[in-house]
Amino acid sequence: MKLNLKRPLAFFDLETTGINIGADRIVEISVIKLNPDGSEEVMTWRVQPGIPIPLESSMVHGIYDEHVQDEKRFHELGEDIAAFIGDSDLAGYNSNKFDIPMLMEEFLRAGVMFDLENRYFVDVQNIFHQMEQRTLRAAYKFYCEKDIINAHSAEADTRATMEVLLAQVERYVDTEYEDKKGNRSKPVVGDVEALHKFTNLSRPVDFAGRMVYNEDGEETINFGKHKGKRVEDVLNVEPSYYSWMMQGDFPLYTKRKLEEIHKRWSAKKTAERQAARPAQTAATTAPKQEAPKQAFANNAPKTSPQLNRPYNNQPFKKKEEPAKPVDDDMLKQLASKFGKGL
C-alpha cells in the first residue's frame, strides 16, 4: 500500500549542537518532500549555529566547527527553508518531541513566519515504538532489511526514516493495535491524517510536552506541581504562574501557545466582569428612599442641647442696661484706685 497524499509530506531531520530545544542550535537540516504524484524533492542546508559545537555532539553527527564556519546563519536561510517546505505536512523520527519544536524555535528566533496550524505531523518513531519498540537503526534493519550507510548524517537518516514509514504502512495495513484502554483498531494505514492521530496519542499542545490536551480537549499542565490541572484553572488560582513560565527557560513555541491560552482566559474574565457590571450599577444607582421628616409639634423652635433653650443661630448678646449717673461714691472709688485725692 502506498501513502495516499492530498498534499506533500516533508520528511526532515536535524543535526544540532545538543538536545536543549531552547539553548541549542541547528547545524544541518535535510528535507525530502514527497509529493502526491510520487515525485521527490530534496534539499540539505549546513548552518553556522553561532555557538561552538560541543565535541560530544560532533562525534555523533560528524560536523565540527570548521565544517560550518563559512556557512550562513539560520536567520539567513530560514525564509528559503520555510518556502521549500511550503504547506507540506511534516514527518520525522522523534520529530514531535525534538525536530519540530527545535525547528520552530529557530524560525521564531529568526522572525520567520511558519504556521503549524492545519498541518499533520507523523512521528515515525511513535509508530515504531508502539508497534515494535526499537531504535532507528534497528527499525531500518527490521523493516527494510538493510543497514543505514553513513548513519547520523542528516540526509541518510532522513531517507532511512522515509523508507521505514513506507515499509511500516505495508507491514501493518491489517495489523490490529490495542491501546491502554483496551480499544482495538488498525491505525497504520496509508493516510497521513490517520497516521497523525496515531503518532500523537499524548496530544501535546506545544510539542515539548509541557502542556497536553485532556480527554475533553482542554489544555492541561504536564509537569511540576500543577501537573494534570487545566491551564485556565491554574491561571484562576495562581495568575503569576503565567509570568513565571513566560520568563522561564521554556521553548518559544511553548510560550506562544501559553500566550494564546492566556489571551483567551483574559477575554473570558473581561466578559464576565462586563456581564456582572449592569447588576452592580443598578444596585448602586437605585434612588434612595429618604427617611420621613419628623414634624416639630406646634412648629416648636430648635433648642440648644446644652442650654435647653431656643436658638436661632444668632450670636449671643448680653442684655444692655442704662448707664448710671456719677455720684460721690464712684468718685471716692476712683480716687482710692489710682491713689489720688479729690
mmCIF file of C-alpha atoms in Angstrom:
data_model
loop_
_atom_site.group_PDB
_atom_site.id
_atom_site.type_symbol
_atom_site.label_atom_id
_atom_site.label_comp_id
_atom_site.label_asym_id
_atom_site.label_seq_id
_atom_site.Cartn_x
_atom_site.Cartn_y
_atom_site.Cartn_z
ATOM 1 C CA MET A 1 0.000 0.000 0.000
ATOM 2 C CA LYS A 2 1.254 3.456 -0.881
ATOM 3 C CA LEU A 3 0.676 6.662 1.040
ATOM 4 C CA ASN A 4 -2.438 8.496 -0.060
ATOM 5 C CA LEU A 5 -1.197 12.088 -0.107
ATOM 6 C CA LYS A 6 -3.515 15.038 -0.523
ATOM 7 C CA ARG A 7 -0.538 17.396 -0.270
ATOM 8 C CA PRO A 8 3.239 16.973 0.063
ATOM 9 C CA LEU A 9 4.686 15.206 3.084
ATOM 10 C CA ALA A 10 8.026 16.707 4.130
ATOM 11 C CA PHE A 11 10.350 14.262 5.882
ATOM 12 C CA PHE A 12 13.106 16.106 7.696
ATOM 13 C CA ASP A 13 15.938 15.548 10.132
ATOM 14 C CA LEU A 14 18.122 17.920 12.130
ATOM 15 C CA GLU A 15 21.686 17.717 13.360
ATOM 16 C CA THR A 16 22.229 20.106 16.245
ATOM 17 C CA THR A 17 24.692 21.369 18.834
ATOM 18 C CA GLY A 18 22.747 19.481 21.526
ATOM 19 C CA ILE A 19 19.300 18.470 22.709
ATOM 20 C CA ASN A 20 18.251 21.581 24.666
ATOM 21 C CA ILE A 21 15.480 22.999 22.488
ATOM 22 C CA GLY A 22 15.723 26.473 23.981
ATOM 23 C CA ALA A 23 19.525 26.817 24.021
ATOM 24 C CA ASP A 24 20.963 24.629 21.247
ATOM 25 C CA ARG A 25 21.099 25.373 17.527
ATOM 26 C CA ILE A 26 20.733 23.584 14.195
ATOM 27 C CA VAL A 27 23.940 22.774 12.273
ATOM 28 C CA GLU A 28 22.317 20.795 9.451
ATOM 29 C CA ILE A 29 18.808 20.236 8.136
ATOM 30 C CA SER A 30 17.754 17.920 5.348
ATOM 31 C CA VAL A 31 14.249 17.781 3.852
ATOM 32 C CA ILE A 32 12.847 15.211 1.447
ATOM 33 C CA LYS A 33 9.487 16.380 0.143
ATOM 34 C CA LEU A 34 7.344 13.510 -1.082
ATOM 35 C CA ASN A 35 4.710 14.862 -3.470
ATOM 36 C CA PRO A 36 1.239 13.417 -4.142
ATOM 37 C CA ASP A 37 2.367 12.263 -7.604
ATOM 38 C CA GLY A 38 5.165 10.206 -6.047
ATOM 39 C CA SER A 39 7.981 12.560 -7.033
ATOM 40 C CA GLU A 40 10.608 13.713 -4.530
ATOM 41 C CA GLU A 41 12.394 16.998 -3.878
ATOM 42 C CA VAL A 42 15.497 17.020 -1.689
ATOM 43 C CA MET A 43 17.261 19.931 -0.026
ATOM 44 C CA THR A 44 20.036 19.962 2.590
ATOM 45 C CA TRP A 45 21.467 23.012 4.358
ATOM 46 C CA ARG A 46 24.529 23.318 6.575
ATOM 47 C CA VAL A 47 24.086 26.070 9.168
ATOM 48 C CA GLN A 48 26.535 28.199 11.144
ATOM 49 C CA PRO A 49 24.997 27.874 14.619
ATOM 50 C CA GLY A 50 26.656 30.956 16.113
ATOM 51 C CA ILE A 51 27.828 28.931 19.126
ATOM 52 C CA PRO A 52 30.567 26.299 19.460
ATOM 53 C CA ILE A 53 29.574 22.720 18.637
ATOM 54 C CA PRO A 54 30.336 20.507 21.662
ATOM 55 C CA LEU A 55 32.790 17.703 20.932
ATOM 56 C CA GLU A 56 30.339 15.035 22.072
ATOM 57 C CA SER A 57 27.773 16.291 19.546
ATOM 58 C CA SER A 58 30.350 16.433 16.742
ATOM 59 C CA MET A 59 31.356 12.838 17.476
ATOM 60 C CA VAL A 60 27.734 11.776 16.888
ATOM 61 C CA HIS A 61 26.969 13.589 13.626
ATOM 62 C CA GLY A 62 30.488 14.263 12.355
ATOM 63 C CA ILE A 63 30.022 18.016 11.943
ATOM 64 C CA TYR A 64 32.718 20.132 13.593
ATOM 65 C CA ASP A 65 33.103 23.899 13.933
ATOM 66 C CA GLU A 66 35.390 24.147 10.887
ATOM 67 C CA HIS A 67 32.745 22.468 8.720
ATOM 68 C CA VAL A 68 30.228 25.258 9.266
ATOM 69 C CA GLN A 69 32.373 28.329 9.936
ATOM 70 C CA ASP A 70 31.694 29.721 6.434
ATOM 71 C CA GLU A 71 28.037 28.684 6.260
ATOM 72 C CA LYS A 72 25.093 31.056 6.616
ATOM 73 C CA ARG A 73 23.278 31.591 9.891
ATOM 74 C CA PHE A 74 19.726 30.287 10.268
ATOM 75 C CA HIS A 75 18.175 33.752 10.048
ATOM 76 C CA GLU A 76 19.699 33.979 6.550
ATOM 77 C CA LEU A 77 18.334 30.577 5.498
ATOM 78 C CA GLY A 78 15.020 30.478 7.317
ATOM 79 C CA GLU A 79 12.905 32.005 4.547
ATOM 80 C CA ASP A 80 14.266 29.529 1.980
ATOM 81 C CA ILE A 81 13.667 26.558 4.286
ATOM 82 C CA ALA A 82 10.114 27.667 5.042
ATOM 83 C CA ALA A 83 9.397 28.234 1.341
ATOM 84 C CA PHE A 84 10.725 24.790 0.395
ATOM 85 C CA ILE A 85 8.569 23.043 2.990
ATOM 86 C CA GLY A 86 5.591 25.184 1.973
ATOM 87 C CA ASP A 87 2.233 23.803 3.101
ATOM 88 C CA SER A 88 3.551 20.238 3.475
ATOM 89 C CA ASP A 89 2.643 18.013 6.349
ATOM 90 C CA LEU A 90 5.677 17.069 8.447
ATOM 91 C CA ALA A 91 7.230 13.688 9.193
ATOM 92 C CA GLY A 92 10.343 12.635 11.039
ATOM 93 C CA TYR A 93 11.833 10.304 13.589
ATOM 94 C CA ASN A 94 11.145 11.578 17.131
ATOM 95 C CA SER A 95 10.077 14.743 15.329
ATOM 96 C CA ASN A 96 7.147 15.614 17.582
ATOM 97 C CA LYS A 97 9.346 15.858 20.674
ATOM 98 C CA PHE A 98 12.536 17.229 19.154
ATOM 99 C CA ASP A 99 12.801 18.139 15.464
ATOM 100 C CA ILE A 100 9.569 20.120 15.101
ATOM 101 C CA PRO A 101 9.967 22.174 18.319
ATOM 102 C CA MET A 102 13.662 22.754 17.536
ATOM 103 C CA LEU A 103 12.836 23.916 14.006
ATOM 104 C CA MET A 104 10.046 26.154 15.302
ATOM 105 C CA GLU A 105 12.411 27.636 17.872
ATOM 106 C CA GLU A 106 14.821 28.628 15.097
ATOM 107 C CA PHE A 107 12.000 30.059 12.951
ATOM 108 C CA LEU A 108 10.686 32.127 15.867
ATOM 109 C CA ARG A 109 14.159 33.310 16.819
ATOM 110 C CA ALA A 110 14.791 34.398 13.220
ATOM 111 C CA GLY A 111 11.389 36.076 12.884
ATOM 112 C CA VAL A 112 10.345 33.737 10.047
ATOM 113 C CA MET A 113 6.619 33.109 9.702
ATOM 114 C CA PHE A 114 5.927 29.369 9.692
ATOM 115 C CA ASP A 115 2.455 28.320 10.779
ATOM 116 C CA LEU A 116 1.935 24.851 12.230
ATOM 117 C CA GLU A 117 -1.838 25.142 12.267
ATOM 118 C CA ASN A 118 -3.775 22.814 9.954
ATOM 119 C CA ARG A 119 -0.769 20.561 9.326
ATOM 120 C CA TYR A 120 -0.449 16.871 10.107
ATOM 121 C CA PHE A 121 2.594 15.542 11.973
ATOM 122 C CA VAL A 122 3.694 11.946 11.535
ATOM 123 C CA ASP A 123 6.288 10.744 14.012
ATOM 124 C CA VAL A 124 7.734 7.530 12.616
ATOM 125 C CA GLN A 125 9.378 6.732 15.961
ATOM 126 C CA ASN A 126 5.990 6.642 17.658
ATOM 127 C CA ILE A 127 4.657 4.111 15.161
ATOM 128 C CA PHE A 128 7.781 2.062 15.580
ATOM 129 C CA HIS A 129 7.927 2.216 19.380
ATOM 130 C CA GLN A 130 4.253 1.467 19.760
ATOM 131 C CA MET A 131 4.378 -1.439 17.353
ATOM 132 C CA GLU A 132 7.896 -2.868 17.832
ATOM 133 C CA GLN A 133 9.830 -0.872 20.483
ATOM 134 C CA ARG A 134 13.113 -0.352 18.618
ATOM 135 C CA THR A 135 15.614 2.364 17.511
ATOM 136 C CA LEU A 136 16.040 3.930 14.043
ATOM 137 C CA ARG A 137 18.948 1.677 13.117
ATOM 138 C CA ALA A 138 17.025 -1.395 14.295
ATOM 139 C CA ALA A 139 13.868 -0.128 12.594
ATOM 140 C CA TYR A 140 15.669 0.204 9.273
ATOM 141 C CA LYS A 141 17.136 -3.258 9.665
ATOM 142 C CA PHE A 142 13.809 -4.718 10.786
ATOM 143 C CA TYR A 143 11.532 -3.150 8.182
ATOM 144 C CA CYS A 144 13.849 -2.655 5.239
ATOM 145 C CA GLU A 145 16.359 -5.444 5.943
ATOM 146 C CA LYS A 146 19.208 -3.029 5.273
ATOM 147 C CA ASP A 147 21.848 -1.190 7.261
ATOM 148 C CA ILE A 148 21.990 2.608 7.248
ATOM 149 C CA ILE A 149 25.032 3.718 5.280
ATOM 150 C CA ASN A 150 26.614 6.882 6.692
ATOM 151 C CA ALA A 151 24.341 6.857 9.730
ATOM 152 C CA HIS A 152 23.861 10.146 11.618
ATOM 153 C CA SER A 153 24.233 12.266 8.515
ATOM 154 C CA ALA A 154 21.050 14.255 8.043
ATOM 155 C CA GLU A 155 20.188 13.016 4.558
ATOM 156 C CA ALA A 156 20.967 9.355 5.296
ATOM 157 C CA ASP A 157 18.812 9.399 8.432
ATOM 158 C CA THR A 158 16.048 11.262 6.622
ATOM 159 C CA ARG A 159 15.962 8.766 3.767
ATOM 160 C CA ALA A 160 16.025 5.865 6.211
ATOM 161 C CA THR A 161 13.075 7.421 8.042
ATOM 162 C CA MET A 162 11.093 7.755 4.826
ATOM 163 C CA GLU A 163 11.788 4.173 3.783
ATOM 164 C CA VAL A 164 10.850 2.896 7.240
ATOM 165 C CA LEU A 165 7.452 4.660 7.143
ATOM 166 C CA LEU A 166 6.682 3.255 3.695
ATOM 167 C CA ALA A 167 7.610 -0.234 4.950
ATOM 168 C CA GLN A 168 5.518 0.260 8.114
ATOM 169 C CA VAL A 169 2.435 1.131 6.065
ATOM 170 C CA GLU A 170 2.932 -2.026 4.018
ATOM 171 C CA ARG A 171 3.569 -4.227 7.053
ATOM 172 C CA TYR A 172 0.803 -3.045 9.378
ATOM 173 C CA VAL A 173 -2.035 -2.423 6.952
ATOM 174 C CA ASP A 174 -4.113 -5.225 8.536
ATOM 175 C CA THR A 175 -2.432 -5.338 11.956
ATOM 176 C CA GLU A 176 -4.618 -4.732 14.969
ATOM 177 C CA TYR A 177 -3.460 -2.441 17.773
ATOM 178 C CA GLU A 178 -4.832 -2.370 21.317
ATOM 179 C CA ASP A 179 -4.457 0.833 23.315
ATOM 180 C CA LYS A 180 -4.170 1.165 27.108
ATOM 181 C CA LYS A 181 -7.940 1.250 27.492
ATOM 182 C CA GLY A 182 -8.433 -1.959 25.546
ATOM 183 C CA ASN A 183 -9.695 -0.274 22.394
ATOM 184 C CA ARG A 184 -8.722 -2.155 19.238
ATOM 185 C CA SER A 185 -8.071 -0.616 15.839
ATOM 186 C CA LYS A 186 -5.955 -0.873 12.699
ATOM 187 C CA PRO A 187 -4.273 2.534 12.842
ATOM 188 C CA VAL A 188 -1.331 2.146 10.461
ATOM 189 C CA VAL A 189 -2.834 2.910 7.068
ATOM 190 C CA GLY A 190 -1.801 4.845 4.008
ATOM 191 C CA ASP A 191 -3.486 8.033 5.180
ATOM 192 C CA VAL A 192 -1.494 10.896 6.692
ATOM 193 C CA GLU A 193 -4.360 12.133 8.886
ATOM 194 C CA ALA A 194 -4.773 8.685 10.450
ATOM 195 C CA LEU A 195 -1.024 8.386 10.986
ATOM 196 C CA HIS A 196 -1.041 11.857 12.553
ATOM 197 C CA LYS A 197 -3.622 10.736 15.119
ATOM 198 C CA PHE A 198 -1.768 7.502 15.879
ATOM 199 C CA THR A 199 1.600 9.195 16.362
ATOM 200 C CA ASN A 200 0.177 11.958 18.569
ATOM 201 C CA LEU A 201 -1.562 9.836 21.204
ATOM 202 C CA SER A 202 -0.213 12.007 24.023
ATOM 203 C CA ARG A 203 -1.933 15.002 22.380
ATOM 204 C CA PRO A 204 0.723 17.634 23.133
ATOM 205 C CA VAL A 205 -0.228 21.297 22.961
ATOM 206 C CA ASP A 206 3.303 22.568 22.404
ATOM 207 C CA PHE A 207 5.355 19.577 21.113
ATOM 208 C CA ALA A 208 7.764 19.914 24.037
ATOM 209 C CA GLY A 209 5.000 18.312 26.092
ATOM 210 C CA ARG A 210 4.839 20.968 28.809
ATOM 211 C CA MET A 211 1.106 21.153 28.109
ATOM 212 C CA VAL A 212 -1.187 18.410 26.795
ATOM 213 C CA TYR A 213 -4.867 18.099 25.908
ATOM 214 C CA ASN A 214 -7.096 16.111 28.240
ATOM 215 C CA GLU A 215 -9.937 13.865 27.062
ATOM 216 C CA ASP A 216 -12.220 16.896 26.778
ATOM 217 C CA GLY A 217 -9.772 18.734 24.513
ATOM 218 C CA GLU A 218 -8.728 21.178 27.250
ATOM 219 C CA GLU A 219 -5.121 22.274 27.763
ATOM 220 C CA THR A 220 -3.563 20.927 30.952
ATOM 221 C CA ILE A 221 -0.184 21.392 32.643
ATOM 222 C CA ASN A 222 2.033 18.321 32.151
ATOM 223 C CA PHE A 223 4.821 18.954 34.658
ATOM 224 C CA GLY A 224 5.558 20.207 38.156
ATOM 225 C CA LYS A 225 3.169 20.961 40.998
ATOM 226 C CA HIS A 226 0.201 21.665 38.701
ATOM 227 C CA LYS A 227 0.536 18.544 36.547
ATOM 228 C CA GLY A 228 -2.863 17.341 35.391
ATOM 229 C CA LYS A 229 -4.634 20.645 36.117
ATOM 230 C CA ARG A 230 -6.330 22.694 33.435
ATOM 231 C CA VAL A 231 -4.237 25.688 32.422
ATOM 232 C CA GLU A 232 -7.178 28.048 32.910
ATOM 233 C CA ASP A 233 -7.789 26.681 36.417
ATOM 234 C CA VAL A 234 -4.141 27.333 37.290
ATOM 235 C CA LEU A 235 -4.451 30.907 35.978
ATOM 236 C CA ASN A 236 -7.544 31.389 38.152
ATOM 237 C CA VAL A 237 -5.814 30.395 41.392
ATOM 238 C CA GLU A 238 -2.252 31.476 40.586
ATOM 239 C CA PRO A 239 -2.155 34.199 37.877
ATOM 240 C CA SER A 240 1.582 34.717 38.455
ATOM 241 C CA TYR A 241 2.250 31.216 37.066
ATOM 242 C CA TYR A 242 1.851 32.702 33.577
ATOM 243 C CA SER A 243 4.627 35.250 34.161
ATOM 244 C CA TRP A 244 6.832 32.579 35.695
ATOM 245 C CA MET A 245 6.566 30.405 32.596
ATOM 246 C CA MET A 246 6.915 33.315 30.148
ATOM 247 C CA GLN A 247 10.111 34.444 31.899
ATOM 248 C CA GLY A 248 11.450 30.919 32.433
ATOM 249 C CA ASP A 249 13.642 28.641 30.347
ATOM 250 C CA PHE A 250 10.834 27.234 28.211
ATOM 251 C CA PRO A 251 10.810 26.893 24.404
ATOM 252 C CA LEU A 252 9.429 29.874 22.494
ATOM 253 C CA TYR A 253 6.691 27.754 20.934
ATOM 254 C CA THR A 254 5.581 26.633 24.408
ATOM 255 C CA LYS A 255 5.376 30.309 25.398
ATOM 256 C CA ARG A 256 3.452 31.150 22.236
ATOM 257 C CA LYS A 257 0.790 28.503 22.963
ATOM 258 C CA LEU A 258 0.621 29.598 26.617
ATOM 259 C CA GLU A 259 0.138 33.201 25.496
ATOM 260 C CA GLU A 260 -2.766 32.130 23.259
ATOM 261 C CA ILE A 261 -4.418 30.395 26.222
ATOM 262 C CA HIS A 262 -3.793 33.418 28.466
ATOM 263 C CA LYS A 263 -5.390 35.801 25.945
ATOM 264 C CA ARG A 264 -8.450 33.569 25.694
ATOM 265 C CA TRP A 265 -8.647 33.324 29.501
ATOM 266 C CA SER A 266 -8.283 37.116 29.884
ATOM 267 C CA ALA A 267 -11.047 37.699 27.338
ATOM 268 C CA LYS A 268 -13.380 35.412 29.318
ATOM 269 C CA LYS A 269 -12.603 37.267 32.539
ATOM 270 C CA THR A 270 -13.272 40.624 30.891
ATOM 271 C CA ALA A 271 -16.590 39.375 29.511
ATOM 272 C CA GLU A 272 -17.594 38.062 32.945
ATOM 273 C CA ARG A 273 -16.814 41.417 34.579
ATOM 274 C CA GLN A 274 -18.773 43.319 31.935
ATOM 275 C CA ALA A 275 -21.748 40.970 32.341
ATOM 276 C CA ALA A 276 -21.738 41.494 36.106
ATOM 277 C CA ARG A 277 -21.385 45.285 35.859
ATOM 278 C CA PRO A 278 -25.035 46.194 34.910
ATOM 279 C CA ALA A 279 -26.381 44.432 38.016
ATOM 280 C CA GLN A 280 -23.894 46.178 40.250
ATOM 281 C CA THR A 281 -24.636 49.531 38.588
ATOM 282 C CA ALA A 282 -28.378 49.062 39.071
ATOM 283 C CA ALA A 283 -27.847 48.320 42.745
ATOM 284 C CA THR A 284 -25.673 51.359 43.344
ATOM 285 C CA THR A 285 -27.717 53.852 41.258
ATOM 286 C CA ALA A 286 -31.224 52.962 42.544
ATOM 287 C CA PRO A 287 -32.986 56.030 44.072
ATOM 288 C CA LYS A 288 -32.629 56.109 47.808
ATOM 289 C CA GLN A 289 -35.750 56.441 49.941
ATOM 290 C CA GLU A 290 -35.487 59.440 52.195
ATOM 291 C CA ALA A 291 -36.290 58.972 55.830
ATOM 292 C CA PRO A 292 -39.602 60.702 56.711
ATOM 293 C CA LYS A 293 -39.114 64.036 58.206
ATOM 294 C CA GLN A 294 -40.472 64.387 61.736
ATOM 295 C CA ALA A 295 -42.588 67.443 62.073
ATOM 296 C CA PHE A 296 -41.960 69.550 65.104
ATOM 297 C CA ALA A 297 -45.029 69.739 67.225
ATOM 298 C CA ASN A 298 -46.643 73.168 67.090
ATOM 299 C CA ASN A 299 -43.657 74.351 64.974
ATOM 300 C CA ALA A 300 -41.533 74.345 68.124
ATOM 301 C CA PRO A 301 -38.191 76.056 67.576
ATOM 302 C CA LYS A 302 -34.966 74.081 67.769
ATOM 303 C CA THR A 303 -33.310 74.103 71.164
ATOM 304 C CA SER A 304 -29.722 74.015 72.216
ATOM 305 C CA PRO A 305 -28.984 70.627 73.878
ATOM 306 C CA GLN A 306 -26.604 72.316 76.318
ATOM 307 C CA LEU A 307 -28.834 75.173 77.398
ATOM 308 C CA ASN A 308 -32.197 73.583 76.678
ATOM 309 C CA ARG A 309 -33.436 76.822 75.235
ATOM 310 C CA PRO A 310 -34.367 78.064 71.787
ATOM 311 C CA TYR A 311 -31.665 79.307 69.449
ATOM 312 C CA ASN A 312 -31.749 80.878 66.058
ATOM 313 C CA ASN A 313 -28.081 80.754 65.007
ATOM 314 C CA GLN A 314 -27.650 84.427 66.069
ATOM 315 C CA PRO A 315 -24.614 85.450 68.206
ATOM 316 C CA PHE A 316 -25.403 85.685 71.919
ATOM 317 C CA LYS A 317 -25.686 89.250 73.147
ATOM 318 C CA LYS A 318 -25.574 90.408 76.780
ATOM 319 C CA LYS A 319 -28.581 92.427 77.751
ATOM 320 C CA GLU A 320 -27.631 96.134 77.861
ATOM 321 C CA GLU A 321 -28.587 98.280 80.904
ATOM 322 C CA PRO A 322 -28.851 102.165 81.038
ATOM 323 C CA ALA A 323 -25.697 103.995 82.298
ATOM 324 C CA LYS A 324 -25.759 105.127 85.934
ATOM 325 C CA PRO A 325 -25.052 108.819 86.853
ATOM 326 C CA VAL A 326 -21.689 109.628 88.529
ATOM 327 C CA ASP A 327 -22.056 110.146 92.257
ATOM 328 C CA ASP A 328 -19.723 110.793 95.261
ATOM 329 C CA ASP A 329 -19.266 107.068 95.981
ATOM 330 C CA MET A 330 -17.978 106.423 92.414
ATOM 331 C CA LEU A 331 -15.520 109.347 92.694
ATOM 332 C CA LYS A 332 -14.165 108.046 96.003
ATOM 333 C CA GLN A 333 -13.628 104.569 94.490
ATOM 334 C CA LEU A 334 -11.685 106.048 91.570
ATOM 335 C CA ALA A 335 -9.513 108.132 93.860
ATOM 336 C CA SER A 336 -8.735 105.133 96.050
ATOM 337 C CA LYS A 337 -7.851 103.021 92.957
ATOM 338 C CA PHE A 338 -5.434 105.449 91.389
ATOM 339 C CA GLY A 339 -4.051 106.804 94.718
ATOM 340 C CA LYS A 340 -5.071 110.377 94.124
ATOM 341 C CA GLY A 341 -7.023 112.582 96.419
ATOM 342 C CA LEU A 342 -10.005 114.590 95.386
#
